[in-house]
């Protein structure tokens, strides 16, 4: 018997093959795989063969460059074959259930499987997890506002008053529900239900007013008030307030205990003498902290600053314990945990209204890539694995929002798999580094390591290179900064390539490391080689039934998904596709249809979406006769230029930037090349537009227009177009001509931004202070990456690492990651303008004269003065 | 303190950045952050007086051709680099002096011509005489040198030479006065 989904998808695939529509065959075949993913007969070898053969046939056409002709009769035959197998597989006896852990667990499975957890203590499950989560400490939020400089108060004897207002509020709620089902020897069932709700909220407000100057000694006054809904917080201290809120909560849990019991009798099929206890926990917490500071001098407000930070956590977890008599025979659990931190400049309602935040959108996007929305079983594979990190760090708190978000989906069971503890401590670290409002690059750890000696843990001898890929834990192979590195893995300094790869799949590795690895691995391994190594590791790990190996396989798989998900167009070739598809066949052979389906979907989506962004069509006829740029408002022109830039900017793959810095290979960086070409085109176009008119007055009008457009671009944070125009107006042929006072002066002010002093300090500061969305000057990014590449050694110096020469310098990668990450973040923002075809037509496709031609024009307007010899 | 701005010019892939790194830091280290403020600054002594050289090397951004005028405008001295292993890069810079003069609006600009990668003599495409001839035409100093990139850890004599040569050339720059007539 074939279910309806499968039947429909098979019929569809047949139709596609018959009509010879090669381009949609891969996705039609995917539909078949999708429909089979939940099939009960995925262990049938006959079915597996038929499916693999069909996919092999189809995957021949996956490759974009493939031109091979479709063998229609063969395709039909393979579909028939599959259908035949499907029809017969139900009647055949199923082979023994294998040890694979990817099977969707049946609710009644696992009874009497292990008694192993007796040794791991009485309650290693949910309660332990809760304790871990409750360890999260929300650091006191202390933003640093810019100092008032310029006038010093001693000079004019003014009275400086500083008022600092700090408000903090926290809310915690926890609902625990325990349900016990006991089956009595007579077959009846006893149910007990206990519900416990704990709610706590506290708030405090502190105002400090300090007065200085005017010959009076410094006076500081402080007002504190606050309230809390807990009744025993007599030792309440403001300073200690956020360090251990939850220990207090535990103390008071008893007060809020609200047990509720209900007993019922029902007949069930459960085994007599057995009982099952289900515990569910929903816990949420929200900590809001606001700080406002007002500086006044002689009653005049000099500066007013405000910022706030909201930390939220949400846990939903479930644990099922099975007892036989008094003995715990099985424990299973799962759940989700989400943490988010939002920074925002300005108190709510004072400065900025929180506009529709782009962040939310991206959360949804990311989850969709893992298919969880479409298929509730999909996250089955990713259990025990971090689904995604949302790290949104922006450089200046004063001006805009920052946000962290993290979501974990986890499972644990009596077989020992537990949640990834180190992730939590890392997150705390991440948050810490974020709360520290200095310019964020990467953890300080790798910025100041030069001063501290590197300690080297014992590195095992690496024999056959493959053996590292087969290790459960490679920490010993890595060069770490200190012995705590397992807890703070961001301190990885280097190691052999394979160990660095494996470490990215380890639960003890930090999310930050994983991100840095995924952003920079191309500097030491091709995606092709990486996938080969990761699939090798997966296969090796999946062979063993050990829970630890199974977990390693799972983690490896999720890294494979990430790698496939972020492949660049230029990387997708026959060989690479073959690695992934062969791995898919392997998964099918193992009966892991779900994993096979997930991976293949990602691959096909990636192949289909990989096309270089092209400039949109320009409708010249939209422009009215005689209409020119001068007929449009500078602000709207700037918006349209920005829209055009945005498309090209977002298309740039971070990998292209890395490759460019290494070899400047245009073929590998199509999107980057398109972006720089547009920059140059715009610049030469501006020169042309300004120099072409015969009348001086007309030229002057265009000059002034572009100065105005520049000003608008600056306001929009589009540094790319801003500099393209600046480079035109300040170029040799344009600058040497005489311009009006206004244009000359304003241009001079603008030109300061590209002052190269202090490694373009002025520009860097301006970029940091600009609230996103913004488009940076990519040239400087390339320059930075080039110097990071050239200036840092690829491998650690042999003399520093006991003569070894195979230890990759990961410090270099941390630096590359820091630069790439800042671009990645900016790429996520969107400008919300609508396209205006009339204005775009006025750009005349940026057609322009060459550099020499503009010089000729310029020298025709004003002949060059040759110095008399 | 006197400050002097030097702009490094040349096509991509000629090893400009390696020369700059060599000059600013003396050697390749394990941690090098170009975004810090004084990365491109180097203090040297001229006539017993301390003097700061600010190097503007836009390696990696050669594709942003339209930005070149802005960079040239900022510079007071210019180091024009080609690779002796590539005739194309030599060809690319032949008009460079003209470009500099055009933008600066004066012929009185100190330039240093450098043929890089002379350690790769077996791949040489540009003869030393060609470099010398161009330098003579430009009436500027000329050198061939090698700044091995970071992948080669051994410090060779040639590398030390380049730093010394650069330094003395920069000293020349700072002392440079337009020829009186």
PDB file of N, CA, C and O in Angstrom, chain A residues 337-388:
ATOM      1  N   UNK A 337      14.958  25.889  24.635  1.00  0.00           N
ATOM      2  CA  UNK A 337      15.393  26.954  25.517  1.00  0.00           C
ATOM      3  C   UNK A 337      15.781  28.133  24.653  1.00  0.00           C
ATOM      4  O   UNK A 337      16.468  27.978  23.645  1.00  0.00           O
ATOM      5  N   UNK A 338      15.311  29.283  25.020  1.00  0.00           N
ATOM      6  CA  UNK A 338      15.619  30.441  24.198  1.00  0.00           C
ATOM      7  C   UNK A 338      16.085  31.586  25.084  1.00  0.00           C
ATOM      8  O   UNK A 338      15.519  31.831  26.145  1.00  0.00           O
ATOM      9  N   UNK A 339      17.120  32.218  24.638  1.00  0.00           N
ATOM     10  CA  UNK A 339      17.623  33.377  25.373  1.00  0.00           C
ATOM     11  C   UNK A 339      17.725  34.537  24.413  1.00  0.00           C
ATOM     12  O   UNK A 339      18.109  34.358  23.262  1.00  0.00           O
ATOM     13  N   UNK A 340      17.428  35.699  24.869  1.00  0.00           N
ATOM     14  CA  UNK A 340      17.597  36.851  23.993  1.00  0.00           C
ATOM     15  C   UNK A 340      18.030  38.052  24.805  1.00  0.00           C
ATOM     16  O   UNK A 340      17.683  38.182  25.977  1.00  0.00           O
ATOM     17  N   UNK A 341      18.835  38.849  24.203  1.00  0.00           N
ATOM     18  CA  UNK A 341      19.240  40.089  24.840  1.00  0.00           C
ATOM     19  C   UNK A 341      19.048  41.212  23.839  1.00  0.00           C
ATOM     20  O   UNK A 341      19.432  41.091  22.694  1.00  0.00           O
ATOM     21  N   UNK A 342      18.427  42.243  24.285  1.00  0.00           N
ATOM     22  CA  UNK A 342      18.232  43.378  23.387  1.00  0.00           C
ATOM     23  C   UNK A 342      18.822  44.614  24.045  1.00  0.00           C
ATOM     24  O   UNK A 342      18.570  44.877  25.217  1.00  0.00           O
ATOM     25  N   UNK A 343      19.615  45.301  23.314  1.00  0.00           N
ATOM     26  CA  UNK A 343      20.106  46.595  23.776  1.00  0.00           C
ATOM     27  C   UNK A 343      19.408  47.650  22.966  1.00  0.00           C
ATOM     28  O   UNK A 343      19.202  47.485  21.779  1.00  0.00           O
ATOM     29  N   UNK A 344      19.134  48.743  23.576  1.00  0.00           N
ATOM     30  CA  UNK A 344      18.551  49.804  22.775  1.00  0.00           C
ATOM     31  C   UNK A 344      18.988  51.136  23.321  1.00  0.00           C
ATOM     32  O   UNK A 344      19.008  51.337  24.534  1.00  0.00           O
ATOM     33  N   UNK A 345      19.356  51.992  22.445  1.00  0.00           N
ATOM     34  CA  UNK A 345      19.701  53.342  22.858  1.00  0.00           C
ATOM     35  C   UNK A 345      18.417  54.091  23.130  1.00  0.00           C
ATOM     36  O   UNK A 345      17.442  53.913  22.429  1.00  0.00           O
ATOM     37  N   UNK A 346      18.411  54.882  24.128  1.00  0.00           N
ATOM     38  CA  UNK A 346      17.216  55.669  24.407  1.00  0.00           C
ATOM     39  C   UNK A 346      16.242  54.888  25.245  1.00  0.00           C
ATOM     40  O   UNK A 346      16.089  53.694  25.083  1.00  0.00           O
ATOM     41  N   UNK A 347      15.595  55.555  26.175  1.00  0.00           N
ATOM     42  CA  UNK A 347      14.599  54.871  26.979  1.00  0.00           C
ATOM     43  C   UNK A 347      13.361  54.682  26.127  1.00  0.00           C
ATOM     44  O   UNK A 347      13.124  55.425  25.196  1.00  0.00           O
ATOM     45  N   UNK A 348      12.578  53.688  26.484  1.00  0.00           N
ATOM     46  CA  UNK A 348      11.396  53.458  25.665  1.00  0.00           C
ATOM     47  C   UNK A 348      10.558  54.739  25.611  1.00  0.00           C
ATOM     48  O   UNK A 348      10.297  55.355  26.635  1.00  0.00           O
ATOM     49  N   UNK A 349      10.188  55.104  24.448  1.00  0.00           N
ATOM     50  CA  UNK A 349       9.302  56.259  24.319  1.00  0.00           C
ATOM     51  C   UNK A 349       9.992  57.595  24.349  1.00  0.00           C
ATOM     52  O   UNK A 349       9.372  58.607  24.090  1.00  0.00           O
ATOM     53  N   UNK A 350      11.275  57.621  24.650  1.00  0.00           N
ATOM     54  CA  UNK A 350      11.931  58.917  24.706  1.00  0.00           C
ATOM     55  C   UNK A 350      12.500  59.291  23.341  1.00  0.00           C
ATOM     56  O   UNK A 350      12.083  60.258  22.734  1.00  0.00           O
ATOM     57  N   UNK A 351      13.413  58.468  22.868  1.00  0.00           N
ATOM     58  CA  UNK A 351      14.108  58.865  21.657  1.00  0.00           C
ATOM     59  C   UNK A 351      13.583  58.159  20.424  1.00  0.00           C
ATOM     60  O   UNK A 351      13.072  58.771  19.506  1.00  0.00           O
ATOM     61  N   UNK A 352      13.764  56.866  20.463  1.00  0.00           N
ATOM     62  CA  UNK A 352      13.400  56.097  19.267  1.00  0.00           C
ATOM     63  C   UNK A 352      12.261  55.169  19.598  1.00  0.00           C
ATOM     64  O   UNK A 352      12.244  54.554  20.648  1.00  0.00           O
ATOM     65  N   UNK A 353      11.352  55.073  18.720  1.00  0.00           N
ATOM     66  CA  UNK A 353      10.352  54.038  18.898  1.00  0.00           C
ATOM     67  C   UNK A 353      10.941  52.797  18.259  1.00  0.00           C
ATOM     68  O   UNK A 353      11.508  52.870  17.173  1.00  0.00           O
ATOM     69  N   UNK A 354      10.850  51.704  18.943  1.00  0.00           N
ATOM     70  CA  UNK A 354      11.411  50.495  18.336  1.00  0.00           C
ATOM     71  C   UNK A 354      10.691  50.177  17.033  1.00  0.00           C
ATOM     72  O   UNK A 354       9.559  49.704  17.049  1.00  0.00           O
ATOM     73  N   UNK A 355      11.339  50.493  15.951  1.00  0.00           N
ATOM     74  CA  UNK A 355      10.725  50.267  14.640  1.00  0.00           C
ATOM     75  C   UNK A 355      10.578  48.776  14.405  1.00  0.00           C
ATOM     76  O   UNK A 355      11.043  47.974  15.216  1.00  0.00           O
ATOM     77  N   UNK A 356       9.957  48.414  13.334  1.00  0.00           N
ATOM     78  CA  UNK A 356       9.801  46.978  13.097  1.00  0.00           C
ATOM     79  C   UNK A 356      11.193  46.375  12.965  1.00  0.00           C
ATOM     80  O   UNK A 356      11.921  46.644  12.019  1.00  0.00           O
ATOM     81  N   UNK A 357      11.537  45.628  13.965  1.00  0.00           N
ATOM     82  CA  UNK A 357      12.905  45.153  14.076  1.00  0.00           C
ATOM     83  C   UNK A 357      13.183  44.098  13.022  1.00  0.00           C
ATOM     84  O   UNK A 357      12.404  43.172  12.828  1.00  0.00           O
ATOM     85  N   UNK A 358      14.288  44.233  12.321  1.00  0.00           N
ATOM     86  CA  UNK A 358      14.606  43.248  11.296  1.00  0.00           C
ATOM     87  C   UNK A 358      15.006  41.910  11.910  1.00  0.00           C
ATOM     88  O   UNK A 358      15.023  40.895  11.250  1.00  0.00           O
ATOM     89  N   UNK A 359      15.322  41.966  13.187  1.00  0.00           N
ATOM     90  CA  UNK A 359      15.856  40.766  13.832  1.00  0.00           C
ATOM     91  C   UNK A 359      14.848  39.635  13.836  1.00  0.00           C
ATOM     92  O   UNK A 359      15.143  38.519  13.454  1.00  0.00           O
ATOM     93  N   UNK A 360      13.655  39.964  14.216  1.00  0.00           N
ATOM     94  CA  UNK A 360      12.623  38.940  14.311  1.00  0.00           C
ATOM     95  C   UNK A 360      12.510  38.168  13.005  1.00  0.00           C
ATOM     96  O   UNK A 360      12.444  36.973  12.985  1.00  0.00           O
ATOM     97  N   UNK A 361      12.500  38.920  11.962  1.00  0.00           N
ATOM     98  CA  UNK A 361      12.340  38.327  10.657  1.00  0.00           C
ATOM     99  C   UNK A 361      13.401  37.252  10.416  1.00  0.00           C
ATOM    100  O   UNK A 361      13.121  36.192   9.909  1.00  0.00           O
ATOM    101  N   UNK A 362      14.609  37.587  10.845  1.00  0.00           N
ATOM    102  CA  UNK A 362      15.692  36.654  10.569  1.00  0.00           C
ATOM    103  C   UNK A 362      15.617  35.408  11.419  1.00  0.00           C
ATOM    104  O   UNK A 362      16.037  34.359  11.003  1.00  0.00           O
ATOM    105  N   UNK A 363      15.072  35.561  12.584  1.00  0.00           N
ATOM    106  CA  UNK A 363      14.902  34.376  13.413  1.00  0.00           C
ATOM    107  C   UNK A 363      14.013  33.397  12.672  1.00  0.00           C
ATOM    108  O   UNK A 363      14.321  32.232  12.536  1.00  0.00           O
ATOM    109  N   UNK A 364      12.943  33.911  12.176  1.00  0.00           N
ATOM    110  CA  UNK A 364      12.014  33.065  11.451  1.00  0.00           C
ATOM    111  C   UNK A 364      12.711  32.444  10.246  1.00  0.00           C
ATOM    112  O   UNK A 364      12.651  31.252  10.029  1.00  0.00           O
ATOM    113  N   UNK A 365      13.410  33.278   9.524  1.00  0.00           N
ATOM    114  CA  UNK A 365      14.112  32.773   8.353  1.00  0.00           C
ATOM    115  C   UNK A 365      14.999  31.593   8.689  1.00  0.00           C
ATOM    116  O   UNK A 365      15.007  30.606   8.018  1.00  0.00           O
ATOM    117  N   UNK A 366      15.759  31.757   9.729  1.00  0.00           N
ATOM    118  CA  UNK A 366      16.720  30.716  10.033  1.00  0.00           C
ATOM    119  C   UNK A 366      16.060  29.423  10.417  1.00  0.00           C
ATOM    120  O   UNK A 366      16.451  28.359   9.996  1.00  0.00           O
ATOM    121  N   UNK A 367      15.032  29.540  11.194  1.00  0.00           N
ATOM    122  CA  UNK A 367      14.357  28.321  11.601  1.00  0.00           C
ATOM    123  C   UNK A 367      13.775  27.631  10.385  1.00  0.00           C
ATOM    124  O   UNK A 367      13.811  26.427  10.258  1.00  0.00           O
ATOM    125  N   UNK A 368      13.320  28.415   9.459  1.00  0.00           N
ATOM    126  CA  UNK A 368      12.762  27.801   8.269  1.00  0.00           C
ATOM    127  C   UNK A 368      13.787  26.996   7.492  1.00  0.00           C
ATOM    128  O   UNK A 368      13.451  25.998   6.902  1.00  0.00           O
ATOM    129  N   UNK A 369      15.007  27.445   7.532  1.00  0.00           N
ATOM    130  CA  UNK A 369      15.996  26.675   6.795  1.00  0.00           C
ATOM    131  C   UNK A 369      16.127  25.277   7.375  1.00  0.00           C
ATOM    132  O   UNK A 369      16.599  24.377   6.724  1.00  0.00           O
ATOM    133  N   UNK A 370      15.732  25.113   8.594  1.00  0.00           N
ATOM    134  CA  UNK A 370      15.786  23.776   9.183  1.00  0.00           C
ATOM    135  C   UNK A 370      14.449  23.064   9.090  1.00  0.00           C
ATOM    136  O   UNK A 370      14.254  22.033   9.704  1.00  0.00           O
ATOM    137  N   UNK A 371      13.531  23.690   8.377  1.00  0.00           N
ATOM    138  CA  UNK A 371      12.302  22.977   8.069  1.00  0.00           C
ATOM    139  C   UNK A 371      11.370  22.721   9.242  1.00  0.00           C
ATOM    140  O   UNK A 371      10.439  21.944   9.107  1.00  0.00           O
ATOM    141  N   UNK A 372      11.645  23.285  10.388  1.00  0.00           N
ATOM    142  CA  UNK A 372      10.847  22.885  11.540  1.00  0.00           C
ATOM    143  C   UNK A 372       9.393  23.248  11.370  1.00  0.00           C
ATOM    144  O   UNK A 372       8.517  22.584  11.890  1.00  0.00           O
ATOM    145  N   UNK A 373       9.170  24.330  10.641  1.00  0.00           N
ATOM    146  CA  UNK A 373       7.789  24.781  10.460  1.00  0.00           C
ATOM    147  C   UNK A 373       6.998  23.757   9.650  1.00  0.00           C
ATOM    148  O   UNK A 373       5.874  23.434   9.951  1.00  0.00           O
ATOM    149  N   UNK A 374       7.627  23.268   8.617  1.00  0.00           N
ATOM    150  CA  UNK A 374       6.911  22.384   7.718  1.00  0.00           C
ATOM    151  C   UNK A 374       6.756  20.995   8.322  1.00  0.00           C
ATOM    152  O   UNK A 374       5.783  20.319   8.083  1.00  0.00           O
ATOM    153  N   UNK A 375       7.727  20.613   9.062  1.00  0.00           N
ATOM    154  CA  UNK A 375       7.726  19.236   9.494  1.00  0.00           C
ATOM    155  C   UNK A 375       8.147  19.151  10.953  1.00  0.00           C
ATOM    156  O   UNK A 375       9.293  19.385  11.280  1.00  0.00           O
ATOM    157  N   UNK A 376       7.215  18.824  11.799  1.00  0.00           N
ATOM    158  CA  UNK A 376       7.542  18.827  13.230  1.00  0.00           C
ATOM    159  C   UNK A 376       8.616  17.807  13.594  1.00  0.00           C
ATOM    160  O   UNK A 376       9.252  17.907  14.625  1.00  0.00           O
ATOM    161  N   UNK A 377       8.823  16.834  12.736  1.00  0.00           N
ATOM    162  CA  UNK A 377       9.829  15.824  13.063  1.00  0.00           C
ATOM    163  C   UNK A 377      11.233  16.245  12.704  1.00  0.00           C
ATOM    164  O   UNK A 377      12.198  15.599  13.070  1.00  0.00           O
ATOM    165  N   UNK A 378      11.323  17.321  11.945  1.00  0.00           N
ATOM    166  CA  UNK A 378      12.628  17.668  11.405  1.00  0.00           C
ATOM    167  C   UNK A 378      13.658  17.955  12.486  1.00  0.00           C
ATOM    168  O   UNK A 378      14.819  17.598  12.352  1.00  0.00           O
ATOM    169  N   UNK A 379      13.217  18.586  13.566  1.00  0.00           N
ATOM    170  CA  UNK A 379      14.227  18.930  14.567  1.00  0.00           C
ATOM    171  C   UNK A 379      14.641  17.717  15.372  1.00  0.00           C
ATOM    172  O   UNK A 379      15.515  17.795  16.210  1.00  0.00           O
ATOM    173  N   UNK A 380      14.012  16.638  15.096  1.00  0.00           N
ATOM    174  CA  UNK A 380      14.430  15.369  15.658  1.00  0.00           C
ATOM    175  C   UNK A 380      15.931  15.144  15.466  1.00  0.00           C
ATOM    176  O   UNK A 380      16.646  14.714  16.350  1.00  0.00           O
ATOM    177  N   UNK A 381      16.418  15.472  14.289  1.00  0.00           N
ATOM    178  CA  UNK A 381      17.839  15.225  13.983  1.00  0.00           C
ATOM    179  C   UNK A 381      18.732  16.179  14.708  1.00  0.00           C
ATOM    180  O   UNK A 381      19.906  15.952  14.857  1.00  0.00           O
ATOM    181  N   UNK A 382      18.175  17.290  15.045  1.00  0.00           N
ATOM    182  CA  UNK A 382      19.043  18.331  15.559  1.00  0.00           C
ATOM    183  C   UNK A 382      18.956  18.400  17.064  1.00  0.00           C
ATOM    184  O   UNK A 382      19.454  19.306  17.692  1.00  0.00           O
ATOM    185  N   UNK A 383      18.309  17.426  17.613  1.00  0.00           N
ATOM    186  CA  UNK A 383      18.222  17.403  19.065  1.00  0.00           C
ATOM    187  C   UNK A 383      19.621  17.306  19.639  1.00  0.00           C
ATOM    188  O   UNK A 383      20.486  16.644  19.104  1.00  0.00           O
ATOM    189  N   UNK A 384      19.803  17.953  20.725  1.00  0.00           N
ATOM    190  CA  UNK A 384      21.125  17.918  21.330  1.00  0.00           C
ATOM    191  C   UNK A 384      22.069  18.874  20.635  1.00  0.00           C
ATOM    192  O   UNK A 384      23.231  18.958  20.950  1.00  0.00           O
ATOM    193  N   UNK A 385      21.556  19.611  19.716  1.00  0.00           N
ATOM    194  CA  UNK A 385      22.399  20.485  18.927  1.00  0.00           C
ATOM    195  C   UNK A 385      21.818  21.882  18.965  1.00  0.00           C
ATOM    196  O   UNK A 385      20.626  22.043  19.016  1.00  0.00           O
ATOM    197  N   UNK A 386      22.666  22.825  18.938  1.00  0.00           N
ATOM    198  CA  UNK A 386      22.170  24.177  18.868  1.00  0.00           C
ATOM    199  C   UNK A 386      21.574  24.409  17.504  1.00  0.00           C
ATOM    200  O   UNK A 386      22.203  24.154  16.499  1.00  0.00           O
ATOM    201  N   UNK A 387      20.383  24.853  17.484  1.00  0.00           N
ATOM    202  CA  UNK A 387      19.753  25.098  16.190  1.00  0.00           C
ATOM    203  C   UNK A 387      20.392  26.273  15.491  1.00  0.00           C
ATOM    204  O   UNK A 387      20.736  26.219  14.350  1.00  0.00           O
ATOM    205  N   UNK A 388      20.507  27.326  16.199  1.00  0.00           N
ATOM    206  CA  UNK A 388      21.055  28.503  15.546  1.00  0.00           C
ATOM    207  C   UNK A 388      21.439  29.527  16.587  1.00  0.00           C
ATOM    208  O   UNK A 388      20.924  29.520  17.681  1.00  0.00           O
TER     209      UNK A 388
END
